C-alpha cells in the first residue's frame, strides 16, 4: 500500500461508546463503573481502539472522537504509514488537546442516566444497614419467602430471613480454589454473579462467570456445568426444572435439562444484533446478562449489549424484541410502545404474577415495566433514587426486590407486581 493511499479502521459500537467516555475525561475505572463492565474489559476495548486508529495515547483517542464526522460510527481515514502517525509533533498534540476541550462540551455523549423520577415513594431498603453488601449482582426468592443475594465482591451468597430481616452467609465468603463437595460456609465460590432457587424451593444454584454451581440441602457445594460455556453469569429455572443460563462472553443462552444435558438455546455465539423473527439459535446476541421465564414458558433475555429485552416463543422458538430499539444506549419512550423505547444496558428481567415484564434498566437507574399490551413505563428510579439496579426478583405475592449494585443494597417494593 502506497504512502498516499487511504487506510481506514472501523470502531464497533461498544468501542465508540468507550471512546466517547474517554473524550469526556473519565478514567478506565470510571468508565467501567459507568458502563457496568470490568476495568479489564475497558482496557481491552482501549487497546483495540488504539490499534484501529493507529494512535498511542488517550489524548489522541479523545481528539479523534471529538473531531470525528458527526454521522454515526465513523470510518477513520489517515494518510501515511502507522509509524509516521505515531510520530506526530508535540505542537500538533497540544493543538489537538485544545480541540478536545472546545468540542467535548458539544459532543454527543451516550446518555446513561435517566431524568429524576417521582416514582420512589414506595421504595424502601429491605436489607438492614449491617448487611455490608459489596456490589451485589443478583437476588432470588425461595418458596418459603427466604431471600438469597449474590454478594459478588464479598465472594458470598447471603440469606435473609424475610420476617426478622436477619442476614447471614449461606455459602462462600472465602477466596481460593473451588473444592467439589466442600461445606458451603467454608467453600470458595468465586464472585457469584447470579443466584437462583430450584423448583423444589430449597436447592440453590449460582453462577460466577466460570461455572454454574449448586448448594445442596446438606450444605455442600457442587459443580453443575462449565464448558462449553464461556462466561455463565445469569440463571433462571423453567417450570419443568430446566435451568437457563446467560453466557455473557459466549453471546448466547444455554439450557440444562433436569437430567443434566446442556445445549445452546439461543444465540449463535456471534457478537451482534440480528435474527428477530427467526429461529433463536440463529440470532445474534450481545453480552446477555439476565434470563427469565413467563407463566407460559416463554424465555426472556436481557440482551444487555444490544440494549433490548428479547423473547423466545415457547412453541415456535422464534426470537423477537419486546423492549428497546436503539443500538446506542439512552432513555426514551415511557408511555409508548416498548419496542420503540430506549433502554440503557439492561442487566435483569423478571415477570410478575400480574403478567407484566419488569426490567432492571441498569444504565438508566430505573426499573421499567412492560404490559402484555406492549406499553412501557418507569415504576421506580431515576437519578438519585437507584444506582445501577442489576437484578430483580418477584415473590409469589408480587413483592419486588431490587439489587442496587452501585449503592450495595437491597431495595423493596411491596405488592408492586401483585395480580
Coordinates of C-alpha atoms in Angstrom, one line a residue:
X1 CA 0.0 0.0 0.0
X2 CA 1.5 3.4 -1.1
X3 CA 2.1 6.3 1.2
X4 CA -0.7 8.3 -0.5
X5 CA -3.3 5.5 -0.2
X6 CA -6.0 6.0 2.4
X7 CA -6.2 3.4 5.2
X8 CA -9.3 3.0 7.3
X9 CA -10.4 1.4 10.6
X10 CA -14.0 0.9 11.8
X11 CA -14.8 1.0 15.5
X12 CA -17.6 -1.2 16.9
X13 CA -20.5 0.4 18.7
X14 CA -19.0 -0.5 22.1
X15 CA -15.6 0.8 21.2
X16 CA -17.3 4.0 20.1
X17 CA -19.0 4.3 23.4
X18 CA -15.7 3.8 25.3
X19 CA -14.1 6.4 23.1
X20 CA -16.9 8.8 23.9
X21 CA -16.3 8.4 27.6
X22 CA -12.5 8.8 27.2
X23 CA -13.3 12.1 25.4
X24 CA -15.4 13.1 28.4
X25 CA -12.3 12.7 30.6
X26 CA -13.3 9.6 32.5
X27 CA -10.7 7.1 33.9
X28 CA -10.8 3.5 33.0
X29 CA -12.2 2.7 36.4
X30 CA -14.9 5.4 36.0
X31 CA -15.7 4.1 32.5
X32 CA -16.1 0.6 33.9
X33 CA -18.4 1.7 36.6
X34 CA -20.4 3.8 34.2
X35 CA -20.9 1.0 31.7
X36 CA -21.1 -1.7 34.3
X37 CA -18.3 -3.7 32.9
X38 CA -14.9 -4.7 34.3
X39 CA -11.9 -2.4 34.2
X40 CA -10.1 -5.2 32.4
X41 CA -12.7 -5.1 29.7
X42 CA -12.3 -1.4 29.3
X43 CA -8.5 -1.9 28.9
X44 CA -9.2 -4.4 26.1
X45 CA -11.5 -2.0 24.3
X46 CA -9.0 0.8 24.5
X47 CA -6.2 -1.4 23.2
X48 CA -8.4 -2.3 20.2
X49 CA -9.3 1.4 19.7
X50 CA -5.7 2.5 19.7
X51 CA -4.8 -0.3 17.2
X52 CA -7.6 0.6 14.8
X53 CA -6.9 4.3 14.9
X54 CA -3.2 3.9 14.8
X55 CA -2.7 6.1 17.9
X56 CA -0.9 5.5 21.2
X57 CA -2.4 7.9 23.8
X58 CA -5.7 8.7 25.4
X59 CA -5.4 12.3 24.2
X60 CA -5.3 11.0 20.6
X61 CA -8.4 8.8 21.2
X62 CA -10.3 11.8 22.7
X63 CA -9.2 14.0 19.9
X64 CA -10.3 11.6 17.2
X65 CA -13.7 11.2 18.9
X66 CA -14.3 14.9 19.3
X67 CA -13.3 15.7 15.7
X68 CA -14.9 12.7 14.0
X69 CA -17.6 13.1 11.4
X70 CA -21.0 13.6 13.1
X71 CA -22.9 10.9 11.2
X72 CA -22.8 7.6 13.1
X73 CA -19.9 5.3 13.8
X74 CA -17.0 6.8 11.9
X75 CA -14.5 5.3 9.5
X76 CA -11.1 6.7 10.3
X77 CA -9.0 7.6 7.3
X78 CA -5.4 8.8 7.6
X79 CA -2.6 9.2 5.1
X80 CA 0.9 7.9 5.6
X81 CA 2.3 4.9 7.5
X82 CA 1.4 4.0 11.1
X83 CA 4.9 4.8 12.1
X84 CA 4.5 8.4 10.7
X85 CA 1.2 8.8 12.5
X86 CA 2.8 7.8 15.8
X87 CA 5.4 10.5 15.4
X88 CA 3.0 13.4 15.5
X89 CA 4.7 16.5 16.9
X90 CA 4.1 17.9 20.4
X91 CA 2.6 21.0 18.9
X92 CA 0.1 19.0 16.9
X93 CA -0.9 17.1 20.0
X94 CA -1.2 20.2 22.1
X95 CA -3.5 21.7 19.5
X96 CA -5.5 18.5 19.4
X97 CA -6.0 18.8 23.2
X98 CA -7.4 22.3 22.8
X99 CA -9.8 20.9 20.1
X100 CA -10.9 18.3 22.7
X101 CA -11.5 21.0 25.3
X102 CA -13.5 23.1 22.9
X103 CA -15.6 20.3 21.4
X104 CA -16.2 17.9 24.3
X105 CA -18.9 20.2 25.6
X106 CA -21.0 19.8 22.5
X107 CA -20.1 16.3 21.5
X108 CA -23.0 13.9 21.7
X109 CA -22.1 11.6 24.7
X110 CA -24.3 8.5 25.1
X111 CA -26.8 9.2 27.8
X112 CA -26.5 6.9 30.8
X113 CA -28.7 8.5 33.5
X114 CA -32.4 9.0 33.1
X115 CA -34.1 12.1 34.4
X116 CA -35.1 12.3 38.1
X117 CA -38.2 10.3 39.0
X118 CA -41.1 10.9 41.3
X119 CA -42.0 7.2 41.4
X120 CA -39.9 6.4 44.5
X121 CA -42.3 7.0 47.4
X122 CA -42.9 3.3 48.0
X123 CA -39.3 2.2 47.7
X124 CA -37.6 1.0 50.9
X125 CA -34.3 -0.5 51.7
X126 CA -35.1 -4.1 52.7
X127 CA -31.8 -5.3 53.9
X128 CA -30.5 -3.9 57.3
X129 CA -27.7 -1.4 57.2
X130 CA -25.4 -4.0 58.8
X131 CA -25.7 -6.2 55.7
X132 CA -22.4 -5.0 54.3
X133 CA -23.0 -5.9 50.7
X134 CA -20.3 -5.2 48.3
X135 CA -21.5 -4.6 44.7
X136 CA -24.2 -7.4 44.8
X137 CA -25.5 -8.5 41.4
X138 CA -28.4 -10.9 41.9
X139 CA -31.3 -11.7 44.1
X140 CA -33.8 -14.7 44.3
X141 CA -36.8 -15.5 46.5
X142 CA -37.5 -19.0 47.8
X143 CA -40.9 -20.6 48.1
X144 CA -40.7 -20.0 51.9
X145 CA -40.0 -16.3 51.4
X146 CA -36.3 -16.6 52.1
X147 CA -34.2 -14.1 50.1
X148 CA -30.9 -15.0 48.6
X149 CA -28.4 -12.4 47.4
X150 CA -25.3 -12.9 45.3
X151 CA -23.0 -10.6 47.2
X152 CA -20.5 -10.5 44.4
X153 CA -17.4 -8.7 45.7
X154 CA -17.7 -10.4 49.1
X155 CA -17.5 -13.8 47.4
X156 CA -20.6 -15.0 49.2
X157 CA -24.2 -15.8 48.9
X158 CA -26.3 -14.4 51.8
X159 CA -29.7 -15.4 53.0
X160 CA -32.2 -13.0 54.5
X161 CA -35.0 -14.1 56.9
X162 CA -38.0 -12.2 55.5
X163 CA -39.7 -12.0 58.8
X164 CA -36.9 -10.9 61.1
X165 CA -34.8 -9.4 58.3
X166 CA -31.8 -11.1 59.7
X167 CA -29.0 -11.7 57.2
X168 CA -26.3 -14.4 57.3
X169 CA -23.8 -16.0 55.0
X170 CA -25.3 -19.0 53.2
X171 CA -22.3 -20.1 51.0
X172 CA -18.8 -18.9 50.2
X173 CA -17.1 -15.9 51.6
X174 CA -13.6 -17.2 51.1
X175 CA -11.1 -16.7 48.4
X176 CA -9.2 -19.7 46.9
X177 CA -9.9 -22.8 44.8
X178 CA -13.3 -24.3 44.5
X179 CA -13.4 -27.8 46.1
X180 CA -16.1 -30.2 45.0
X181 CA -18.4 -31.4 47.8
X182 CA -17.0 -29.0 50.4
X183 CA -19.1 -27.4 53.1
X184 CA -20.9 -24.3 51.8
X185 CA -19.8 -22.0 54.6
X186 CA -16.1 -22.8 54.2
X187 CA -16.2 -23.0 50.4
X188 CA -14.7 -20.7 47.8
X189 CA -17.4 -20.0 45.2
X190 CA -15.7 -17.1 43.4
X191 CA -17.6 -13.9 42.7
X192 CA -21.2 -15.1 42.4
X193 CA -23.0 -13.1 39.7
X194 CA -26.3 -14.9 39.9
X195 CA -28.4 -16.9 42.3
X196 CA -31.5 -19.0 41.6
X197 CA -33.8 -21.2 43.6
X198 CA -34.6 -24.6 42.1
X199 CA -38.3 -25.6 41.7
X200 CA -38.1 -27.6 45.0
X201 CA -37.8 -24.3 46.7
X202 CA -34.7 -25.3 48.7
X203 CA -31.8 -26.2 46.4
X204 CA -29.8 -23.1 45.5
X205 CA -27.9 -22.6 42.2
X206 CA -25.3 -19.9 41.5
X207 CA -23.1 -18.7 38.6
X208 CA -19.8 -17.0 38.9
X209 CA -18.6 -16.4 35.4
X210 CA -16.5 -19.6 35.3
X211 CA -19.1 -22.2 36.2
X212 CA -22.6 -23.0 37.5
X213 CA -22.7 -24.5 41.0
X214 CA -25.3 -26.0 43.3
X215 CA -25.7 -25.8 47.1
X216 CA -27.5 -29.0 48.3
X217 CA -29.7 -29.4 51.3
X218 CA -26.8 -30.9 53.3
X219 CA -25.0 -27.6 52.8
X220 CA -22.4 -28.9 50.4
X221 CA -21.4 -27.3 47.1
X222 CA -21.1 -29.0 43.7
X223 CA -20.1 -28.0 40.2
X224 CA -23.0 -28.3 37.8
X225 CA -21.7 -27.0 34.4
X226 CA -18.9 -25.0 32.8
X227 CA -17.6 -26.0 29.4
X228 CA -18.5 -25.3 26.6
X229 CA -20.0 -22.1 28.1
X230 CA -17.5 -19.2 28.1
X231 CA -18.8 -16.9 30.9
X232 CA -22.0 -18.1 32.7
X233 CA -23.4 -15.1 34.6
X234 CA -27.3 -15.3 34.8
X235 CA -29.7 -18.1 35.8
X236 CA -33.4 -18.8 35.7
X237 CA -35.4 -22.0 36.1
X238 CA -38.3 -23.1 33.9
X239 CA -41.4 -24.8 35.3
X240 CA -40.1 -28.2 34.2
X241 CA -36.9 -27.8 36.2
X242 CA -34.8 -26.8 33.2
X243 CA -32.1 -24.3 34.0
X244 CA -31.5 -21.4 31.6
X245 CA -28.0 -19.8 31.7
X246 CA -26.9 -16.5 30.2
X247 CA -23.4 -16.8 28.7
X248 CA -22.0 -13.3 28.7
X249 CA -18.8 -13.8 26.6
X250 CA -20.5 -16.6 24.6
X251 CA -23.3 -14.2 23.4
X252 CA -25.8 -17.0 24.0
X253 CA -28.3 -18.6 26.3
X254 CA -27.9 -22.3 27.3
X255 CA -30.4 -24.7 28.8
X256 CA -29.6 -27.6 31.1
X257 CA -32.3 -30.3 31.5
X258 CA -33.1 -31.8 34.9
X259 CA -31.2 -34.8 33.7
X260 CA -28.1 -32.7 33.2
X261 CA -27.9 -32.4 29.4
X262 CA -26.6 -29.0 28.3
X263 CA -27.3 -27.4 25.0
X264 CA -27.3 -24.0 23.4
X265 CA -30.8 -22.5 23.4
X266 CA -30.5 -19.1 21.8
X267 CA -27.8 -17.1 20.1
X268 CA -25.3 -18.3 17.5
X269 CA -22.3 -17.0 19.5
X270 CA -21.9 -14.1 17.2
X271 CA -21.4 -10.7 18.9
X272 CA -24.1 -8.6 17.1
X273 CA -27.8 -7.8 16.8
X274 CA -29.6 -9.9 14.3
X275 CA -32.2 -12.6 13.9
X276 CA -35.5 -11.1 15.1
X277 CA -38.4 -13.0 13.6
X278 CA -36.3 -16.2 13.0
X279 CA -35.0 -19.2 15.0
X280 CA -33.5 -18.2 18.3
X281 CA -30.4 -20.4 17.7
X282 CA -29.6 -18.4 14.6
X283 CA -29.9 -15.0 16.3
X284 CA -27.1 -12.7 17.3
X285 CA -26.9 -11.5 20.9
X286 CA -24.5 -9.1 22.5
X287 CA -23.3 -10.0 26.0
X288 CA -26.6 -11.1 27.6
X289 CA -26.6 -10.9 31.4
X290 CA -30.1 -11.9 32.5
X291 CA -32.8 -14.5 31.7
X292 CA -36.3 -15.2 33.0
X293 CA -39.4 -17.2 32.1
X294 CA -43.0 -16.1 32.0
X295 CA -46.0 -18.1 33.0
X296 CA -46.4 -19.7 29.5
X297 CA -42.8 -20.8 29.4
X298 CA -41.5 -18.2 27.0
X299 CA -37.9 -17.2 27.7
X300 CA -37.0 -13.6 28.2
X301 CA -33.4 -12.4 27.6
X302 CA -31.7 -9.3 28.9
X303 CA -29.7 -8.7 25.8
X304 CA -27.5 -6.2 27.6
X305 CA -25.1 -5.1 24.9
X306 CA -28.0 -4.6 22.4
X307 CA -30.0 -2.5 24.9
X308 CA -33.0 -4.8 24.4
X309 CA -35.2 -7.4 26.1
X310 CA -35.9 -10.2 23.7
X311 CA -38.3 -13.1 24.0
X312 CA -38.1 -16.7 22.6
X313 CA -41.5 -18.2 22.0
X314 CA -42.0 -21.5 23.8
X315 CA -43.7 -23.2 20.9
X316 CA -42.0 -21.8 17.8
X317 CA -38.6 -20.9 19.2
X318 CA -38.8 -17.6 17.3
X319 CA -37.0 -14.7 18.9
X320 CA -38.4 -11.1 18.9
X321 CA -37.6 -7.8 20.7
X322 CA -40.2 -6.8 23.2
X323 CA -38.5 -3.7 24.6
X324 CA -35.7 -1.5 23.4
X325 CA -34.9 -0.3 19.9
X326 CA -31.7 1.7 19.9
X327 CA -28.2 0.5 19.1
X328 CA -26.8 3.2 21.4
X329 CA -28.0 3.3 24.9
X330 CA -30.2 6.1 26.2
X331 CA -33.6 6.8 27.9
X332 CA -36.8 7.4 26.0
X333 CA -40.3 6.0 25.3
X334 CA -42.2 5.9 28.6
X335 CA -45.9 5.7 27.9
X336 CA -45.4 4.4 24.4
X337 CA -44.7 1.1 22.7
X338 CA -41.9 -0.8 24.4
X339 CA -40.3 -1.9 21.2
X340 CA -39.8 1.7 20.2
X341 CA -38.4 2.8 23.6
X342 CA -34.7 3.2 24.5
X343 CA -33.0 1.2 27.3
X344 CA -29.5 1.5 28.7
X345 CA -27.6 -1.7 29.3
X346 CA -30.4 -3.7 31.0
X347 CA -28.9 -6.4 33.2
X348 CA -32.0 -8.0 34.6
X349 CA -35.5 -9.1 33.7
X350 CA -38.3 -10.7 35.7
X351 CA -42.0 -11.5 35.2
X352 CA -44.6 -10.7 37.9
X353 CA -47.8 -12.6 38.9
X354 CA -49.6 -9.7 37.2
X355 CA -48.2 -10.8 33.8
X356 CA -46.1 -7.7 33.4
X357 CA -42.4 -7.9 32.5
X358 CA -40.1 -5.9 34.8
X359 CA -36.7 -4.7 33.5
X360 CA -33.6 -3.6 35.5
X361 CA -32.7 -0.7 33.2
X362 CA -29.3 -0.6 34.8
X363 CA -27.7 2.3 32.9
X364 CA -30.8 4.5 33.4
X365 CA -31.0 3.7 37.1
X366 CA -34.6 2.6 36.8
X367 CA -37.0 -0.3 36.9
X368 CA -39.3 -0.3 33.9
X369 CA -42.5 -2.3 33.3
X370 CA -43.8 -3.7 30.0
X371 CA -47.5 -4.6 30.0
X372 CA -48.9 -7.6 28.0
X373 CA -50.1 -5.0 25.5
X374 CA -46.5 -3.8 25.0
X375 CA -46.6 -0.4 26.7
X376 CA -43.6 0.6 28.8
X377 CA -43.4 2.9 31.8
X378 CA -40.9 3.5 34.6
X379 CA -42.1 2.2 38.0
X380 CA -39.2 3.4 40.2
X381 CA -35.8 5.0 40.0
X382 CA -34.1 7.8 38.2
X383 CA -31.1 9.8 39.2
X384 CA -30.7 9.8 43.0
X385 CA -33.1 7.0 43.6
X386 CA -31.4 3.9 42.3
X387 CA -27.8 3.5 41.4
X388 CA -27.3 0.7 38.9
X389 CA -30.1 -1.8 39.5
X390 CA -28.7 -5.1 38.4
X391 CA -31.2 -7.7 39.2
X392 CA -34.9 -8.2 40.1
X393 CA -36.8 -10.9 41.9
X394 CA -40.5 -11.1 42.4
X395 CA -42.2 -13.1 45.1
X396 CA -45.5 -15.0 44.6
X397 CA -47.2 -12.2 46.4
X398 CA -45.9 -9.7 43.9
X399 CA -43.3 -8.1 46.1
X400 CA -40.4 -6.7 44.0
X401 CA -36.8 -7.0 45.3
X402 CA -34.2 -4.8 43.5
X403 CA -30.4 -5.3 43.8
X404 CA -28.9 -1.8 43.8
X405 CA -25.4 -2.7 42.7
X406 CA -24.0 0.9 42.8
X407 CA -25.2 1.6 46.3
X408 CA -24.6 -2.0 47.5
X409 CA -28.1 -2.5 49.0
X410 CA -31.3 -4.5 48.5
X411 CA -34.5 -2.4 47.9
X412 CA -38.1 -3.4 48.1
X413 CA -41.5 -2.5 46.7
X414 CA -44.4 -4.3 48.4
X415 CA -47.0 -5.8 46.2
X416 CA -46.0 -3.9 43.0
X417 CA -46.4 -6.9 40.8
X418 CA -49.4 -8.5 42.5
X419 CA -52.3 -9.7 40.4

